[in-house]
mmCIF file of C-alpha atoms in Angstrom:
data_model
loop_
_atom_site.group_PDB
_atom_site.id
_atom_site.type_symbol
_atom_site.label_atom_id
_atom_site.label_comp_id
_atom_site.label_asym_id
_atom_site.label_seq_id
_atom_site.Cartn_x
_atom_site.Cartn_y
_atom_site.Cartn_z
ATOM 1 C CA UNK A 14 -43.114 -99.824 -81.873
ATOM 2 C CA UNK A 15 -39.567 -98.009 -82.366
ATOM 3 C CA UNK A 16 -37.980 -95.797 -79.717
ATOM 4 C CA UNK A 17 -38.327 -92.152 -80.819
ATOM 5 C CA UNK A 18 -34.660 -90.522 -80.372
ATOM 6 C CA UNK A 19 -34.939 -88.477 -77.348
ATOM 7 C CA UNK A 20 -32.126 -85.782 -78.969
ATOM 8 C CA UNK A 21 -32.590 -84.915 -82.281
ATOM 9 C CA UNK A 22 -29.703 -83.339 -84.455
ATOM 10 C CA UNK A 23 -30.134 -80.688 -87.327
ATOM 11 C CA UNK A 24 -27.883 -81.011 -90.212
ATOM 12 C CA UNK A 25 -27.479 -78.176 -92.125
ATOM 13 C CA UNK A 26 -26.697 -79.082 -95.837
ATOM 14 C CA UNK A 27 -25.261 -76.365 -98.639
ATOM 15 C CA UNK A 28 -25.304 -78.020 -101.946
ATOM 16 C CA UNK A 29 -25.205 -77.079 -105.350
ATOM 17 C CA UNK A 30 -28.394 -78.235 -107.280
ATOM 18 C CA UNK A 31 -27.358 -80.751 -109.095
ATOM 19 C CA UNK A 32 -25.573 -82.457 -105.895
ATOM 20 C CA UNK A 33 -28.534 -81.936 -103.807
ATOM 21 C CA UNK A 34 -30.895 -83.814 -106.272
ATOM 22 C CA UNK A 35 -28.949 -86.747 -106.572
ATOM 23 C CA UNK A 36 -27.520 -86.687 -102.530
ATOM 24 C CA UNK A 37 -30.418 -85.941 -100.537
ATOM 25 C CA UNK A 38 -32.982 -88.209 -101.519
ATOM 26 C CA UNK A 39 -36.538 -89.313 -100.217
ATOM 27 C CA UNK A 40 -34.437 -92.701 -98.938
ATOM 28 C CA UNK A 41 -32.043 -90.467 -97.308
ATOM 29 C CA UNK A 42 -34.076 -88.437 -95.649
ATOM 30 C CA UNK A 43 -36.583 -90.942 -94.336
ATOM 31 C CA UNK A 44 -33.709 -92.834 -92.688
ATOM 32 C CA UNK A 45 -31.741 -90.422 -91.270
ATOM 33 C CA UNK A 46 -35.375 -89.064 -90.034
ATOM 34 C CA UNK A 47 -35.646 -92.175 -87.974
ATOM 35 C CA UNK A 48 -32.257 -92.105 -86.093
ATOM 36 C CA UNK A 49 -33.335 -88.586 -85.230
ATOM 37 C CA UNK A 50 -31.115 -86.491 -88.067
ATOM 38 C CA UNK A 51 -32.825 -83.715 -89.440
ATOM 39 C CA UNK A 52 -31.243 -82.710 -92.597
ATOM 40 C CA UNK A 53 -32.423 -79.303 -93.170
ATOM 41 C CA UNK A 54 -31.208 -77.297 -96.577
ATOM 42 C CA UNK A 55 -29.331 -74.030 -96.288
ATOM 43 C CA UNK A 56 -30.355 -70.910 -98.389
ATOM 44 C CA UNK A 57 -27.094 -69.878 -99.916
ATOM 45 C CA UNK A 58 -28.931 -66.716 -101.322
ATOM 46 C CA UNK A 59 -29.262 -65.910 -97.147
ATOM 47 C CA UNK A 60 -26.368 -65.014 -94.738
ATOM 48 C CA UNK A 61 -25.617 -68.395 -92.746
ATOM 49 C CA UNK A 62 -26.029 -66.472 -89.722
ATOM 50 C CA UNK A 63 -29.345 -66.181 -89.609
ATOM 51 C CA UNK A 64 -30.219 -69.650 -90.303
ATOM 52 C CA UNK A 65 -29.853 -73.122 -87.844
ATOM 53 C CA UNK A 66 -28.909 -73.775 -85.502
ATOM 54 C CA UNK A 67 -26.986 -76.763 -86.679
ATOM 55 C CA UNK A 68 -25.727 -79.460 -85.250
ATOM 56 C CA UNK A 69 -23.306 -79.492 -88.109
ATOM 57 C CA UNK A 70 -23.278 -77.967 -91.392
ATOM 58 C CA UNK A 71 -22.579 -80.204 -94.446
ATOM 59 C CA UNK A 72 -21.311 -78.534 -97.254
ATOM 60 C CA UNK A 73 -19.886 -78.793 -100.712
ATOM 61 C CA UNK A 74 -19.711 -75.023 -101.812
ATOM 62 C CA UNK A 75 -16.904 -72.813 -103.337
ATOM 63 C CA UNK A 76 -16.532 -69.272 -103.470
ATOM 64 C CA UNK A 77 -14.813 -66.713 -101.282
ATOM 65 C CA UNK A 78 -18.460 -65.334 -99.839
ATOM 66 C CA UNK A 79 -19.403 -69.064 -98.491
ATOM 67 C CA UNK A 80 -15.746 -69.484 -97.008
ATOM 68 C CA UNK A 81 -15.772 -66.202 -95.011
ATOM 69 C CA UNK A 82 -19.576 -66.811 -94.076
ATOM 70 C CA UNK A 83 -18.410 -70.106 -92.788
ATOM 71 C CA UNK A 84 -16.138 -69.200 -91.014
ATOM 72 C CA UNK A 85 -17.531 -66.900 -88.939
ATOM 73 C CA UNK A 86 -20.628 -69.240 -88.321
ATOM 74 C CA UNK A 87 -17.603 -71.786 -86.776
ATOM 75 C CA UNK A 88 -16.107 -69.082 -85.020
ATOM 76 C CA UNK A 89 -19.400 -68.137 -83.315
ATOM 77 C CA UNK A 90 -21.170 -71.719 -83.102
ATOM 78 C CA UNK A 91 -17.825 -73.626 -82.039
ATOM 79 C CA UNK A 92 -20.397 -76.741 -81.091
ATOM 80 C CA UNK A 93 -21.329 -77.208 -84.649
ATOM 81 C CA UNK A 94 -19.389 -79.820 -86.601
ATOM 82 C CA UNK A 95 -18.236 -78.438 -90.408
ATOM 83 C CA UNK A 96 -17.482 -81.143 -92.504
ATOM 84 C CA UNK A 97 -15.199 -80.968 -93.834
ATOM 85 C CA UNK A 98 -12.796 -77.829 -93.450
ATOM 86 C CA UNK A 99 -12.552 -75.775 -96.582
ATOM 87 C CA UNK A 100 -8.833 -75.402 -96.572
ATOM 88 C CA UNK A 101 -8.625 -78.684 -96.510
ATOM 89 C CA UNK A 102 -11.139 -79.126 -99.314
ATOM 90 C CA UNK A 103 -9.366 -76.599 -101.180
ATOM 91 C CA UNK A 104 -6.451 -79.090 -101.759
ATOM 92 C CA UNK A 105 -8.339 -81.390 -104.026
ATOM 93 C CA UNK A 106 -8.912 -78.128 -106.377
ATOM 94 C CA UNK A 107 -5.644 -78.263 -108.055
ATOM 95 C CA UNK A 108 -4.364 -81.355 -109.904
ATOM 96 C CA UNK A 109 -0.816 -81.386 -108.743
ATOM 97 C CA UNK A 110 -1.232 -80.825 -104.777
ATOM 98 C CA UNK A 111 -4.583 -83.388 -105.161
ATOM 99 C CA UNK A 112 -1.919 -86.044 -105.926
ATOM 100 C CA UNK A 113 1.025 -84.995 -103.537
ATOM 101 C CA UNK A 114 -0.543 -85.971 -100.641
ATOM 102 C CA UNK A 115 0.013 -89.612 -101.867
ATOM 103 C CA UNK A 116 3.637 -89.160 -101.046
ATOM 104 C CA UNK A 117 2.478 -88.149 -97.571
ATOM 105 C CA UNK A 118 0.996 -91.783 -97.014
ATOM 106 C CA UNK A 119 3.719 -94.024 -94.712
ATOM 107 C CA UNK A 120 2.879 -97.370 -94.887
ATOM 108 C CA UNK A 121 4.441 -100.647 -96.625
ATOM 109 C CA UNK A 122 3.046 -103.720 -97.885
ATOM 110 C CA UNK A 123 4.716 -107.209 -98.734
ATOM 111 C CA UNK A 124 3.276 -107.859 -101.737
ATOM 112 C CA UNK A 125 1.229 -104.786 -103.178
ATOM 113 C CA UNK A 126 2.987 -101.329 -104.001
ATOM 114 C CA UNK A 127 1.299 -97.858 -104.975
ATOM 115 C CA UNK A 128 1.897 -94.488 -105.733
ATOM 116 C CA UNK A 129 0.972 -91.875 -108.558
ATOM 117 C CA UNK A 130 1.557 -91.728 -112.425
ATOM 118 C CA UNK A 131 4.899 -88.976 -114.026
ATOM 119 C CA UNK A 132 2.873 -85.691 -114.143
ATOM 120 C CA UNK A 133 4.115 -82.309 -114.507
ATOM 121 C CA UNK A 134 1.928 -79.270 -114.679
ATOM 122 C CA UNK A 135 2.248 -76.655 -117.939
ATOM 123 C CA UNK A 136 1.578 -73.025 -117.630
ATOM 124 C CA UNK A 137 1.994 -72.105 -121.240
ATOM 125 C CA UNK A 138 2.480 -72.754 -125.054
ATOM 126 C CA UNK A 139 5.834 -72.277 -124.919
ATOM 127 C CA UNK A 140 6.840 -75.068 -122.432
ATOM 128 C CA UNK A 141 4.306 -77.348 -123.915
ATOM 129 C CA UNK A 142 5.961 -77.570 -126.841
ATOM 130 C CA UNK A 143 9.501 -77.783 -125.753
ATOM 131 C CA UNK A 144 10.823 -81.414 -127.006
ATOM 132 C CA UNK A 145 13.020 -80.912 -123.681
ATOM 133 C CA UNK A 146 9.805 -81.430 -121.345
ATOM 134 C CA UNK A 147 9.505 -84.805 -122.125
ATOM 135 C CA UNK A 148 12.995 -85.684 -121.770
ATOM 136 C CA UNK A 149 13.602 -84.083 -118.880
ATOM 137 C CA UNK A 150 9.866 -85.436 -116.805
ATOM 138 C CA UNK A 151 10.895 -88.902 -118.334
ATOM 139 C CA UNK A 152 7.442 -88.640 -120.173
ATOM 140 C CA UNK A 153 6.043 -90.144 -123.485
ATOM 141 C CA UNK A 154 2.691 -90.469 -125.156
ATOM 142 C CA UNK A 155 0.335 -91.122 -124.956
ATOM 143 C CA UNK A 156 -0.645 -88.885 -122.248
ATOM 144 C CA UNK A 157 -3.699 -87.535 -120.751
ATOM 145 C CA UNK A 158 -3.923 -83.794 -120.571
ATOM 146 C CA UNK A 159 -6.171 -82.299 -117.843
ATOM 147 C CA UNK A 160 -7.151 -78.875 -116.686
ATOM 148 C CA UNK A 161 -5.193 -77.675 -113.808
ATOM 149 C CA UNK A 162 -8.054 -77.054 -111.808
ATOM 150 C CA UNK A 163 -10.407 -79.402 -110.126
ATOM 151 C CA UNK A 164 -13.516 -77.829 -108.580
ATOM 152 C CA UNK A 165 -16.111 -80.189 -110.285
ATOM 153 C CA UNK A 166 -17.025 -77.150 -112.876
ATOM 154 C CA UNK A 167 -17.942 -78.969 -116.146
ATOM 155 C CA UNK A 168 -15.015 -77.221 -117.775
ATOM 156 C CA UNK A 169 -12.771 -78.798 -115.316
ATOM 157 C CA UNK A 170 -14.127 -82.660 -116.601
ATOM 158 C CA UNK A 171 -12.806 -81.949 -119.636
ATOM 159 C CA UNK A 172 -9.563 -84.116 -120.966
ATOM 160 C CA UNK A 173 -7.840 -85.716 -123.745
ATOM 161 C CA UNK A 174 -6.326 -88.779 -124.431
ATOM 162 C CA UNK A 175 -3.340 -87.326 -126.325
ATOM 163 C CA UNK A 176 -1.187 -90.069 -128.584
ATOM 164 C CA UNK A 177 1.386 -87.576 -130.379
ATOM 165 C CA UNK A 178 2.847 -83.978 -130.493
ATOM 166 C CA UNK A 179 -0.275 -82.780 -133.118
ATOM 167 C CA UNK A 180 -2.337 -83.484 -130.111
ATOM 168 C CA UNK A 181 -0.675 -81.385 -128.143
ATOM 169 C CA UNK A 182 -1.649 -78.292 -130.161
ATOM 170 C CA UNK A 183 -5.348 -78.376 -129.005
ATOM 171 C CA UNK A 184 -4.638 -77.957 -125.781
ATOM 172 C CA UNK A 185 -4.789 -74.937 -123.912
ATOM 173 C CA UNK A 186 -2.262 -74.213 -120.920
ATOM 174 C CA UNK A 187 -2.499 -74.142 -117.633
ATOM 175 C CA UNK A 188 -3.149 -78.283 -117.633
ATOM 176 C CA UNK A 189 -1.195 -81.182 -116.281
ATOM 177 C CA UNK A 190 0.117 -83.835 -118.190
ATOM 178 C CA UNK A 191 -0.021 -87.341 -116.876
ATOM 179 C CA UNK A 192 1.288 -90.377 -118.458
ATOM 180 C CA UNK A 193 -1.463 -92.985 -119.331
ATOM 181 C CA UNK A 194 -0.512 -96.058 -117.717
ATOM 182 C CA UNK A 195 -2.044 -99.465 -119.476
ATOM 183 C CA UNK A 196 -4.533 -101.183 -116.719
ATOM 184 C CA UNK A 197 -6.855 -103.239 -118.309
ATOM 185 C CA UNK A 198 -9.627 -101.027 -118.915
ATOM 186 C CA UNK A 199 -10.666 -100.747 -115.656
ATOM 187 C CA UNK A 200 -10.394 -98.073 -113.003
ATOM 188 C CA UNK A 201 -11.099 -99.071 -109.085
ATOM 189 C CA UNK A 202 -13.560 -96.120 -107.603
ATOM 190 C CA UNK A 203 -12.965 -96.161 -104.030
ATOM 191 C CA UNK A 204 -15.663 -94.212 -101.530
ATOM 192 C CA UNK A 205 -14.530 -93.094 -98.547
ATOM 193 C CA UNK A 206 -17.342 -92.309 -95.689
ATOM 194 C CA UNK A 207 -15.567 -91.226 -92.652
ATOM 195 C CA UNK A 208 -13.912 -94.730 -91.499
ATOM 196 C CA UNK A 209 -16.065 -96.576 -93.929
ATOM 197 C CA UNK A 210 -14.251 -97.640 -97.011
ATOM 198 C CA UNK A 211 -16.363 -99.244 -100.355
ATOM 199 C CA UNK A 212 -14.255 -100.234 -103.624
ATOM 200 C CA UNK A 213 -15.978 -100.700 -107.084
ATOM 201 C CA UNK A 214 -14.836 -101.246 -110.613
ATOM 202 C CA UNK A 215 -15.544 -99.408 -113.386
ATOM 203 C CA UNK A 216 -14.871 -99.256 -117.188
ATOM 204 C CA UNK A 217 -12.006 -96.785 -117.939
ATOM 205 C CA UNK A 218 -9.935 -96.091 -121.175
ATOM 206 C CA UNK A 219 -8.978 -99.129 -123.239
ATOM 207 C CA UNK A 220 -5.022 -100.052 -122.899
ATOM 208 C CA UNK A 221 -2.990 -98.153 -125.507
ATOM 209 C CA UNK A 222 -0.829 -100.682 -127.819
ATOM 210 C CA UNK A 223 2.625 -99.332 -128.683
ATOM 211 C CA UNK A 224 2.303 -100.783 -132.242
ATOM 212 C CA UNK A 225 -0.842 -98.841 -132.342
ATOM 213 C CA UNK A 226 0.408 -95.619 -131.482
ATOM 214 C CA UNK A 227 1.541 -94.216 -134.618
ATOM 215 C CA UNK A 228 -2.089 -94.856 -136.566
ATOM 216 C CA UNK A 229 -4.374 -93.030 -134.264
ATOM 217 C CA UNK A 230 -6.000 -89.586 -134.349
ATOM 218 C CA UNK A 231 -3.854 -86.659 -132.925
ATOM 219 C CA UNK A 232 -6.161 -86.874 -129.283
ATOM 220 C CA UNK A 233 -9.487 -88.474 -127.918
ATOM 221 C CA UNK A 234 -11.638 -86.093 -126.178
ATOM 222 C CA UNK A 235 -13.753 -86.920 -122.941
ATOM 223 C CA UNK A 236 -15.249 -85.437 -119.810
ATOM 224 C CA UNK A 237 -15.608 -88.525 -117.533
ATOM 225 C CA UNK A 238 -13.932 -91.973 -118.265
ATOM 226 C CA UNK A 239 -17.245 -93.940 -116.566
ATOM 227 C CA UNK A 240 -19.108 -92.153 -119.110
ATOM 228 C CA UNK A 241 -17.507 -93.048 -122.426
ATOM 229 C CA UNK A 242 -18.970 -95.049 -124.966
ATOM 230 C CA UNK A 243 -17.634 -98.029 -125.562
ATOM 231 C CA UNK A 244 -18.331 -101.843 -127.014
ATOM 232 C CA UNK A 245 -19.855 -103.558 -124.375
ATOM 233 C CA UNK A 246 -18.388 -106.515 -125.050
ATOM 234 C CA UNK A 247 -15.501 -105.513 -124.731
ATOM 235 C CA UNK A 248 -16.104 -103.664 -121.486
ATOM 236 C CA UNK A 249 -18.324 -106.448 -119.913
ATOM 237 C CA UNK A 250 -15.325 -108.904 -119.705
ATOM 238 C CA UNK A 251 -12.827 -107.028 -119.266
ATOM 239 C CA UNK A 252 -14.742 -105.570 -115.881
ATOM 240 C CA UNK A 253 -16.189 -109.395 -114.683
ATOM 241 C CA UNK A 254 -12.453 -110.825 -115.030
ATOM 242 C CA UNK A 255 -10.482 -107.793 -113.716
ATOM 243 C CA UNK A 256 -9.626 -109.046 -110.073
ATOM 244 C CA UNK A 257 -10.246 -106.490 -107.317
ATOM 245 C CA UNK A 258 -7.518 -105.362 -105.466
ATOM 246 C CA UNK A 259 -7.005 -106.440 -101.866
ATOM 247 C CA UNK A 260 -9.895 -104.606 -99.756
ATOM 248 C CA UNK A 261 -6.952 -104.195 -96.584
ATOM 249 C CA UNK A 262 -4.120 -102.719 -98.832
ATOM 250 C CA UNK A 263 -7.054 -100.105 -100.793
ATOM 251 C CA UNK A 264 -8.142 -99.011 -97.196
ATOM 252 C CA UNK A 265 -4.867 -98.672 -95.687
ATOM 253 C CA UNK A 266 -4.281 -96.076 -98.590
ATOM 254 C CA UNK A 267 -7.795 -94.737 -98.282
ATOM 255 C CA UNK A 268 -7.403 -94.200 -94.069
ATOM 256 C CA UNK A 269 -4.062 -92.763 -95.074
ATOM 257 C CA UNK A 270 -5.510 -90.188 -97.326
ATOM 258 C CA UNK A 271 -8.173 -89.442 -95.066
ATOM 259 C CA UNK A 272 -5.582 -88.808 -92.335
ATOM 260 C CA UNK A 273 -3.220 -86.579 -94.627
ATOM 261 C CA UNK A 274 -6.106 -84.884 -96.329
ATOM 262 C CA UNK A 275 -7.848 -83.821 -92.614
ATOM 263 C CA UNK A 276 -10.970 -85.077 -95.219
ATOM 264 C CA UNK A 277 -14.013 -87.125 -94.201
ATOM 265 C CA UNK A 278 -15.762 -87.065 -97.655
ATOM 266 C CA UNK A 279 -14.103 -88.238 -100.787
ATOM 267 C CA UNK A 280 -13.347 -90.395 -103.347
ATOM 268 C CA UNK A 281 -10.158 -91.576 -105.071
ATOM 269 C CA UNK A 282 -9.765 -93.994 -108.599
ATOM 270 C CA UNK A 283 -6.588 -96.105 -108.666
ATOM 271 C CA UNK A 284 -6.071 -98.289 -111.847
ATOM 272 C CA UNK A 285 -3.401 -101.737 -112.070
ATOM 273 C CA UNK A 286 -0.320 -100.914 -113.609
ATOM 274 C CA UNK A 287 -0.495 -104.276 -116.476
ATOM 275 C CA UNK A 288 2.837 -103.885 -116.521
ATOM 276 C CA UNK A 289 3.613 -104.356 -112.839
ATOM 277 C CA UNK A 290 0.513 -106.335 -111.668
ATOM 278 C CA UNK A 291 0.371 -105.739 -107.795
ATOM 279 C CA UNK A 292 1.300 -101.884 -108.650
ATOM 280 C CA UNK A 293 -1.649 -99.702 -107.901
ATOM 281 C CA UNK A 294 -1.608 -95.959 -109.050
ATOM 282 C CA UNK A 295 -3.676 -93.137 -107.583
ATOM 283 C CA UNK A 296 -5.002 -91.002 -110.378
ATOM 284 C CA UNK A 297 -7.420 -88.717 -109.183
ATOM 285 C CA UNK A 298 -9.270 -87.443 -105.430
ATOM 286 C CA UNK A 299 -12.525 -85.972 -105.645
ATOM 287 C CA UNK A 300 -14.317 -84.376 -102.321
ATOM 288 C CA UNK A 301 -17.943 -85.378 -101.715
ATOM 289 C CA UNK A 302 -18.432 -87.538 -105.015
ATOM 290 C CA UNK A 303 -21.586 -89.138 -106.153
ATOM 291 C CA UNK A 304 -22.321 -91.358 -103.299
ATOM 292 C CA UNK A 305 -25.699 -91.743 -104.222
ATOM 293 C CA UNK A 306 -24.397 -94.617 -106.615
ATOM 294 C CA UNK A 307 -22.383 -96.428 -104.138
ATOM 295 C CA UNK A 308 -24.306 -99.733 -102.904
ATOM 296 C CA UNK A 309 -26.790 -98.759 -99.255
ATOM 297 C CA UNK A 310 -25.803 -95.549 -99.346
ATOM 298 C CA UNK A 311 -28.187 -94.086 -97.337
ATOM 299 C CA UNK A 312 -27.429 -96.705 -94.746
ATOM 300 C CA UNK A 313 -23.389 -95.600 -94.679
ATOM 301 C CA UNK A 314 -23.760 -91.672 -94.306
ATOM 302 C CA UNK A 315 -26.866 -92.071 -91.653
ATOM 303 C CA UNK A 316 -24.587 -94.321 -89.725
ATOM 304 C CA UNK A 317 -21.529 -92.012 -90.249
ATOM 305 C CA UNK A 318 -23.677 -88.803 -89.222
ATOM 306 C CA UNK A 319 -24.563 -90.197 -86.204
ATOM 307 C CA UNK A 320 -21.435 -91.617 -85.463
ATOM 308 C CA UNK A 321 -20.067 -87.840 -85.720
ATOM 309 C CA UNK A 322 -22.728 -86.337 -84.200
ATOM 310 C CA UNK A 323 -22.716 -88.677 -81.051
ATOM 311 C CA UNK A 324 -19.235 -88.084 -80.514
ATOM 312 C CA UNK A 325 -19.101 -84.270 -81.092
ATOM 313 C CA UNK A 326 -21.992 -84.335 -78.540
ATOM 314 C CA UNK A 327 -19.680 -86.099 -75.925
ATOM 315 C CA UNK A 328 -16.571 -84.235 -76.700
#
């Protein structure tokens, strides 16, 4: 028979509903149950004050209430772990200081390079359609247009694949513009669980032929590339023959990010340049993504919550 845990740990978790239905499952649960992790669920409609204690208090919340109610509980329950900061988390909200942080990252490799796509953000009609924007950010289409803000609303999932300058009048400012690099049709989703670092491939948008540029419809709309339809053909070899890129370079960038973002929780997508082919470009950073389809998770976050837990106890 097992060894109970002799010190059990209580977990506090704030989730939206849709996130807590798909992150804290029976599997989840059970397991963390075992290594003595309770994971107990916070009543946002309740001050946090009068809940725990909590060993630590996992949370993917927004709102100027939760922050300040946070905050306080840190400030009087400095034992209890928050992961992760909300400042911190904050970063990933906007689409132009999500991607700085790449240029934060200071560390070489021989024979793979990385870094992020031409962007520039657009506040207004007016500069949108200036013909001096693109000369001046060195950008052409197509281009993908998204919103400005990234706080995992649905509204902020929406984007467009935008091939010429009709396209550009369905778009409503404040968005960034990003140039839409060919790579294959396949994006690299890489989770990020404290030191633990899994990459996977996905289907993405199909490459963009110049030839083909002139003939297509003024924009594509979508919400999330690893949702679009698509021939599966198509798709199916394109994803079995896309070679993954090396696992040391993507987790050099990924403990680099985690360092520069002060994050624990997250998850980035870099796509192959096709034109470059050892030139990797990060697109997007997400805080606590959908972990729930990465392979054993349950297995990764019980062994990184104890792992955190442990040491905070020590510390």
């Amino acid at each position: 028979m097992a060894e109970q845990p002799t010190k059990r740990f209580r977990i506090g978790y704030a989730l939206a509903q849709k996130k807590q239905e798909s992150f804290i499952q029976p599997s989840l649960v059970n397991l963390a149950s075992e290594r003595g992790i309770d994971l107990v669920r916070i009543d946002t409609d309740m001050p946090l004050a009068d809940q725990g204690p909590f060993d630590c208090v996992l949370h993917k919340m927004s709102g100027e209430d939760w922050k300040n109610q946070l905050k306080e509980y840190a400030a009087a329950n400095p034992n209890t772990l928050v992961i992760d900061s909300p400042d911190a988390i904050e970063r990933l909200h906007n689409r132009i200081s999500m991607l700085d942080v790449v240029g934060e990252l200071d560390f070489e490799s021989l024979t793979e390079s990385f870094g992020i796509p031409k962007q520039v953000v657009i506040y207004d009609s007016e500069t949108l359609m200036n013909p001096d924007l693109w000369t001046e950010e060195g950008l052409r289409f197509p281009v993908i247009a998204k919103p400005l803000v990234a706080d995992g609303s649905a509204k902020s999932h929406k984007m467009s694949l935008v091939f010429n300058q009709e396209g550009l009048n369905k778009l409503k400012p404040p968005i960034v513009l990003q140039e839409f690099v060919n790579h294959g049709g396949v994006i690299f989703k890489v989770y990020v669980v404290g030191d633990y670092v899994k990459c996977v491939k996905r289907k993405s948008l199909p490459d963009v032929p110049e030839e083909k540029l002139m003939s297509l419809e003024s924009s594509l709309s979508f919400s999330q590339v690893s949702n679009l339809p698509s021939h599966d053909k198509y798709y199916e070899s394109n994803l079995e023959e896309a070679e993954m890129p090396p696992l040391s370079f993507i987790t050099d960038i990924a403990l680099g990010l985690r360092k520069a973002t002060k994050l624990h929780l997250f998850n980035f997508d870099v796509i192959r340049d096709t034109r470059i082919g050892n030139r990797y470009l990060v697109i997007d950073i997400n805080y606590f993504p959908g972990y729930a389809k990465m392979p054993s998770y349950e297995t990764v976050l019980t062994d990184f919550f104890w792992d955190m837990l442990s040491k905070n106890k020590k510390d």
